PDB file of C-alpha atoms in Angstrom:
ATOM      1  CA  MET A 724       4.424-113.213  -2.847  1.00 49.00           C
ATOM      2  CA  SER A 725       1.742-111.758  -0.621  1.00 51.00           C
ATOM      3  CA  ARG A 726      -1.222-109.875  -2.097  1.00 51.00           C
ATOM      4  CA  PHE A 727      -0.007-106.832  -0.622  1.00 45.00           C
ATOM      5  CA  PHE A 728       3.186-106.749  -2.430  1.00 47.00           C
ATOM      6  CA  ARG A 729       1.347-107.088  -5.571  1.00 52.00           C
ATOM      7  CA  PHE A 730      -0.913-104.331  -5.158  1.00 46.00           C
ATOM      8  CA  ALA A 731       1.929-102.093  -3.279  1.00 47.00           C
ATOM      9  CA  PRO A 732       2.897 -99.997  -6.435  1.00 49.00           C
ATOM     10  CA  LEU A 733      -0.973 -99.063  -7.391  1.00 44.00           C
ATOM     11  CA  LEU A 734      -1.374 -98.355  -3.543  1.00 42.00           C
ATOM     12  CA  LEU A 735       1.420 -95.955  -3.597  1.00 41.00           C
ATOM     13  CA  LEU A 736       0.319 -94.236  -6.944  1.00 42.00           C
ATOM     14  CA  LEU A 737      -3.230 -93.786  -5.320  1.00 41.00           C
ATOM     15  CA  VAL A 738      -1.596 -92.342  -2.159  1.00 44.00           C
ATOM     16  CA  LEU A 739       0.751 -89.942  -4.143  1.00 43.00           C
ATOM     17  CA  ALA A 740      -1.954 -88.763  -6.294  1.00 46.00           C
ATOM     18  CA  GLY A 741      -3.931 -87.541  -3.394  1.00 47.00           C
ATOM     19  CA  CYS A 742      -0.952 -85.586  -1.968  1.00 46.00           C
ATOM     20  CA  HIS A 743      -0.788 -82.892  -4.556  1.00 48.00           C
ATOM     21  CA  SER A 744      -2.158 -79.540  -3.532  1.00 47.00           C
ATOM     22  CA  ALA A 745      -4.971 -78.197  -5.462  1.00 49.00           C
ATOM     23  CA  PRO A 746      -4.198 -74.821  -7.242  1.00 51.00           C
ATOM     24  CA  LYS A 747      -4.817 -71.877  -5.316  1.00 53.00           C
ATOM     25  CA  ALA A 748      -8.065 -70.016  -6.108  1.00 62.00           C
ATOM     26  CA  VAL A 749      -7.493 -66.360  -7.606  1.00 64.00           C
ATOM     27  CA  VAL A 750      -9.083 -63.812  -5.348  1.00 78.00           C
ATOM     28  CA  TRP A 751      -9.505 -60.181  -6.591  1.00 89.00           C
ATOM     29  CA  LYS A 752     -10.932 -57.018  -5.230  1.00 92.00           C
ATOM     30  CA  LEU A 753     -13.023 -55.309  -7.712  1.00 94.00           C
ATOM     31  CA  GLU A 754     -14.535 -51.655  -7.598  1.00 95.00           C
ATOM     32  CA  LEU A 755     -16.780 -49.722  -9.982  1.00 97.00           C
ATOM     33  CA  MET A 756     -17.210 -46.096  -9.633  1.00 97.00           C
ATOM     34  CA  THR A 757     -18.786 -43.747 -11.820  1.00 98.00           C
ATOM     35  CA  ASN A 758     -18.184 -39.925 -12.585  1.00 98.00           C
ATOM     36  CA  PRO A 759     -20.374 -37.983 -12.065  1.00 98.00           C
ATOM     37  CA  SER A 760     -21.587 -40.006  -9.058  1.00 97.00           C
ATOM     38  CA  PRO A 761     -24.470 -40.763  -9.368  1.00 96.00           C
ATOM     39  CA  PRO A 762     -24.575 -40.698 -13.457  1.00 97.00           C
ATOM     40  CA  VAL A 763     -27.423 -38.488 -15.044  1.00 98.00           C
ATOM     41  CA  ALA A 764     -29.694 -40.137 -17.448  1.00 97.00           C
ATOM     42  CA  GLY A 765     -28.784 -39.023 -21.117  1.00 97.00           C
ATOM     43  CA  ALA A 766     -25.542 -37.388 -20.144  1.00 97.00           C
ATOM     44  CA  PRO A 767     -22.085 -39.304 -20.733  1.00 97.00           C
ATOM     45  CA  ALA A 768     -20.672 -40.711 -17.613  1.00 98.00           C
ATOM     46  CA  LEU A 769     -17.093 -42.142 -16.817  1.00 98.00           C
ATOM     47  CA  PHE A 770     -17.152 -45.719 -15.454  1.00 98.00           C
ATOM     48  CA  ARG A 771     -13.924 -46.557 -13.749  1.00 98.00           C
ATOM     49  CA  SER A 772     -13.036 -50.035 -12.464  1.00 97.00           C
ATOM     50  CA  LEU A 773     -10.232 -50.839 -10.060  1.00 96.00           C
ATOM     51  CA  LEU A 774      -8.614 -54.326  -9.917  1.00 95.00           C
ATOM     52  CA  LEU A 775      -6.255 -55.371  -7.004  1.00 94.00           C
ATOM     53  CA  THR A 776      -5.229 -58.782  -5.799  1.00 91.00           C
ATOM     54  CA  SER A 777      -6.412 -59.663  -2.263  1.00 89.00           C
ATOM     55  CA  GLN A 778      -2.980 -58.152  -1.007  1.00 92.00           C
ATOM     56  CA  GLY A 779      -3.984 -54.945  -2.793  1.00 93.00           C
ATOM     57  CA  ALA A 780      -1.441 -54.876  -5.764  1.00 94.00           C
ATOM     58  CA  PRO A 781      -3.039 -53.683  -8.805  1.00 95.00           C
ATOM     59  CA  VAL A 782      -3.746 -56.320 -11.737  1.00 94.00           C
ATOM     60  CA  ASP A 783      -3.024 -55.153 -15.234  1.00 95.00           C
ATOM     61  CA  GLY A 784      -3.127 -56.601 -18.673  1.00 93.00           C
ATOM     62  CA  GLY A 785      -6.749 -57.472 -18.586  1.00 93.00           C
ATOM     63  CA  ALA A 786      -9.909 -57.157 -20.425  1.00 95.00           C
ATOM     64  CA  ALA A 787     -13.047 -55.542 -18.778  1.00 96.00           C
ATOM     65  CA  MET A 788     -16.615 -54.884 -19.894  1.00 97.00           C
ATOM     66  CA  VAL A 789     -19.395 -53.561 -17.840  1.00 98.00           C
ATOM     67  CA  ALA A 790     -23.190 -54.388 -19.000  1.00 97.00           C
ATOM     68  CA  LEU A 791     -25.883 -52.211 -17.481  1.00 97.00           C
ATOM     69  CA  SER A 792     -29.452 -53.246 -17.090  1.00 95.00           C
ATOM     70  CA  LEU A 793     -32.552 -51.747 -16.009  1.00 91.00           C
ATOM     71  CA  PRO A 794     -35.140 -54.217 -14.704  1.00 84.00           C
ATOM     72  CA  ALA A 795     -38.050 -52.464 -16.420  1.00 79.00           C
ATOM     73  CA  ARG A 796     -36.251 -51.845 -19.684  1.00 79.00           C
ATOM     74  CA  THR A 797     -36.817 -54.254 -22.530  1.00 82.00           C
ATOM     75  CA  GLY A 798     -33.905 -54.859 -24.884  1.00 83.00           C
ATOM     76  CA  PRO A 799     -30.078 -55.693 -24.345  1.00 91.00           C
ATOM     77  CA  PRO A 800     -28.028 -54.243 -21.681  1.00 94.00           C
ATOM     78  CA  VAL A 801     -25.991 -51.019 -22.176  1.00 95.00           C
ATOM     79  CA  GLN A 802     -22.426 -52.311 -22.863  1.00 97.00           C
ATOM     80  CA  ILE A 803     -19.230 -50.439 -22.108  1.00 98.00           C
ATOM     81  CA  ARG A 804     -15.851 -51.555 -22.849  1.00 98.00           C
ATOM     82  CA  LEU A 805     -13.260 -50.675 -20.134  1.00 98.00           C
ATOM     83  CA  ASP A 806      -9.808 -49.936 -21.418  1.00 97.00           C
ATOM     84  CA  PRO A 807      -6.694 -50.486 -19.279  1.00 96.00           C
ATOM     85  CA  ARG A 808      -5.089 -47.464 -17.907  1.00 97.00           C
ATOM     86  CA  GLY A 809      -2.350 -48.980 -15.729  1.00 97.00           C
ATOM     87  CA  ASN A 810      -2.062 -49.312 -11.884  1.00 97.00           C
ATOM     88  CA  GLY A 811      -5.298 -51.844 -11.901  1.00 96.00           C
ATOM     89  CA  VAL A 812      -7.577 -49.093 -13.428  1.00 97.00           C
ATOM     90  CA  TYR A 813      -9.876 -49.836 -16.422  1.00 98.00           C
ATOM     91  CA  GLU A 814     -12.003 -47.005 -17.838  1.00 98.00           C
ATOM     92  CA  GLY A 815     -14.791 -46.405 -20.343  1.00 98.00           C
ATOM     93  CA  ARG A 816     -17.378 -43.856 -21.201  1.00 98.00           C
ATOM     94  CA  GLY A 817     -20.991 -44.502 -21.547  1.00 97.00           C
ATOM     95  CA  THR A 818     -24.688 -42.820 -21.498  1.00 96.00           C
ATOM     96  CA  LEU A 819     -27.488 -44.477 -19.731  1.00 94.00           C
ATOM     97  CA  PRO A 820     -30.855 -43.633 -21.357  1.00 93.00           C
ATOM     98  CA  GLY A 821     -33.163 -43.540 -18.404  1.00 92.00           C
ATOM     99  CA  ALA A 822     -33.118 -42.668 -14.539  1.00 94.00           C
ATOM    100  CA  GLY A 823     -33.639 -45.355 -11.938  1.00 94.00           C
ATOM    101  CA  ASP A 824     -31.868 -48.480 -10.232  1.00 95.00           C
ATOM    102  CA  TRP A 825     -29.897 -50.122 -12.553  1.00 96.00           C
ATOM    103  CA  THR A 826     -27.518 -53.138 -12.248  1.00 96.00           C
ATOM    104  CA  ALA A 827     -23.814 -53.014 -13.495  1.00 97.00           C
ATOM    105  CA  THR A 828     -22.322 -56.185 -14.200  1.00 97.00           C
ATOM    106  CA  VAL A 829     -18.674 -56.036 -14.660  1.00 97.00           C
ATOM    107  CA  THR A 830     -16.724 -58.938 -16.339  1.00 96.00           C
ATOM    108  CA  MET A 831     -12.901 -58.737 -15.833  1.00 96.00           C
ATOM    109  CA  THR A 832     -10.798 -61.368 -17.565  1.00 95.00           C
ATOM    110  CA  VAL A 833      -6.814 -61.620 -17.087  1.00 93.00           C
ATOM    111  CA  LYS A 834      -4.994 -64.436 -18.386  1.00 90.00           C
ATOM    112  CA  ASP A 835      -7.129 -67.621 -17.725  1.00 87.00           C
ATOM    113  CA  HIS A 836      -9.266 -66.176 -15.079  1.00 89.00           C
ATOM    114  CA  THR A 837     -12.569 -64.342 -15.533  1.00 91.00           C
ATOM    115  CA  GLU A 838     -14.309 -62.414 -12.434  1.00 90.00           C
ATOM    116  CA  ILE A 839     -17.834 -61.273 -12.533  1.00 94.00           C
ATOM    117  CA  ARG A 840     -19.367 -58.828 -10.199  1.00 95.00           C
ATOM    118  CA  ARG A 841     -22.737 -56.957  -9.990  1.00 97.00           C
ATOM    119  CA  PHE A 842     -22.876 -53.292  -8.435  1.00 97.00           C
ATOM    120  CA  PRO A 843     -26.136 -51.271  -8.110  1.00 97.00           C
ATOM    121  CA  ILE A 844     -26.072 -48.043  -9.981  1.00 96.00           C
ATOM    122  CA  SER A 845     -28.810 -45.422  -9.208  1.00 96.00           C
ATOM    123  CA  VAL A 846     -29.259 -42.936 -12.282  1.00 97.00           C
ATOM    124  CA  ARG A 847     -30.420 -39.495 -11.417  1.00 97.00           C
ATOM    125  CA  PRO A 848     -33.231 -37.939 -14.128  1.00 97.00           C
ATOM    126  CA  PRO A 849     -31.835 -35.108 -16.097  1.00 95.00           C
ATOM    127  CA  ALA A 850     -32.248 -31.675 -14.279  1.00 86.00           C
TER     128      ALA A 850
END
């Protein structure tokens, strides 16, 4: 029996193992809006995130959090939980203590996939 035939089953397994397709990456469109826009320091604001598939279909059933940080501010970021409202909308209320250029980090988790995006948020001083 030639060497080829002795190793043929192993060679076939290696070839077949490389033939399966890799799982498709989950791609989401994630937006963040505030009301009022821009928010006012010291006043409550509504934070709304919209989560869509790459085809534009809403993604529901997730958990969402936004962490807001200001580079010059010491201490932990301001955390706001965003509750699901349906049709891919997640909302929460929070108050930012100071004016300036904040960074909003949105963490969205649905099933086994987590998406993290950063958005700039300009906060106005109180009138």
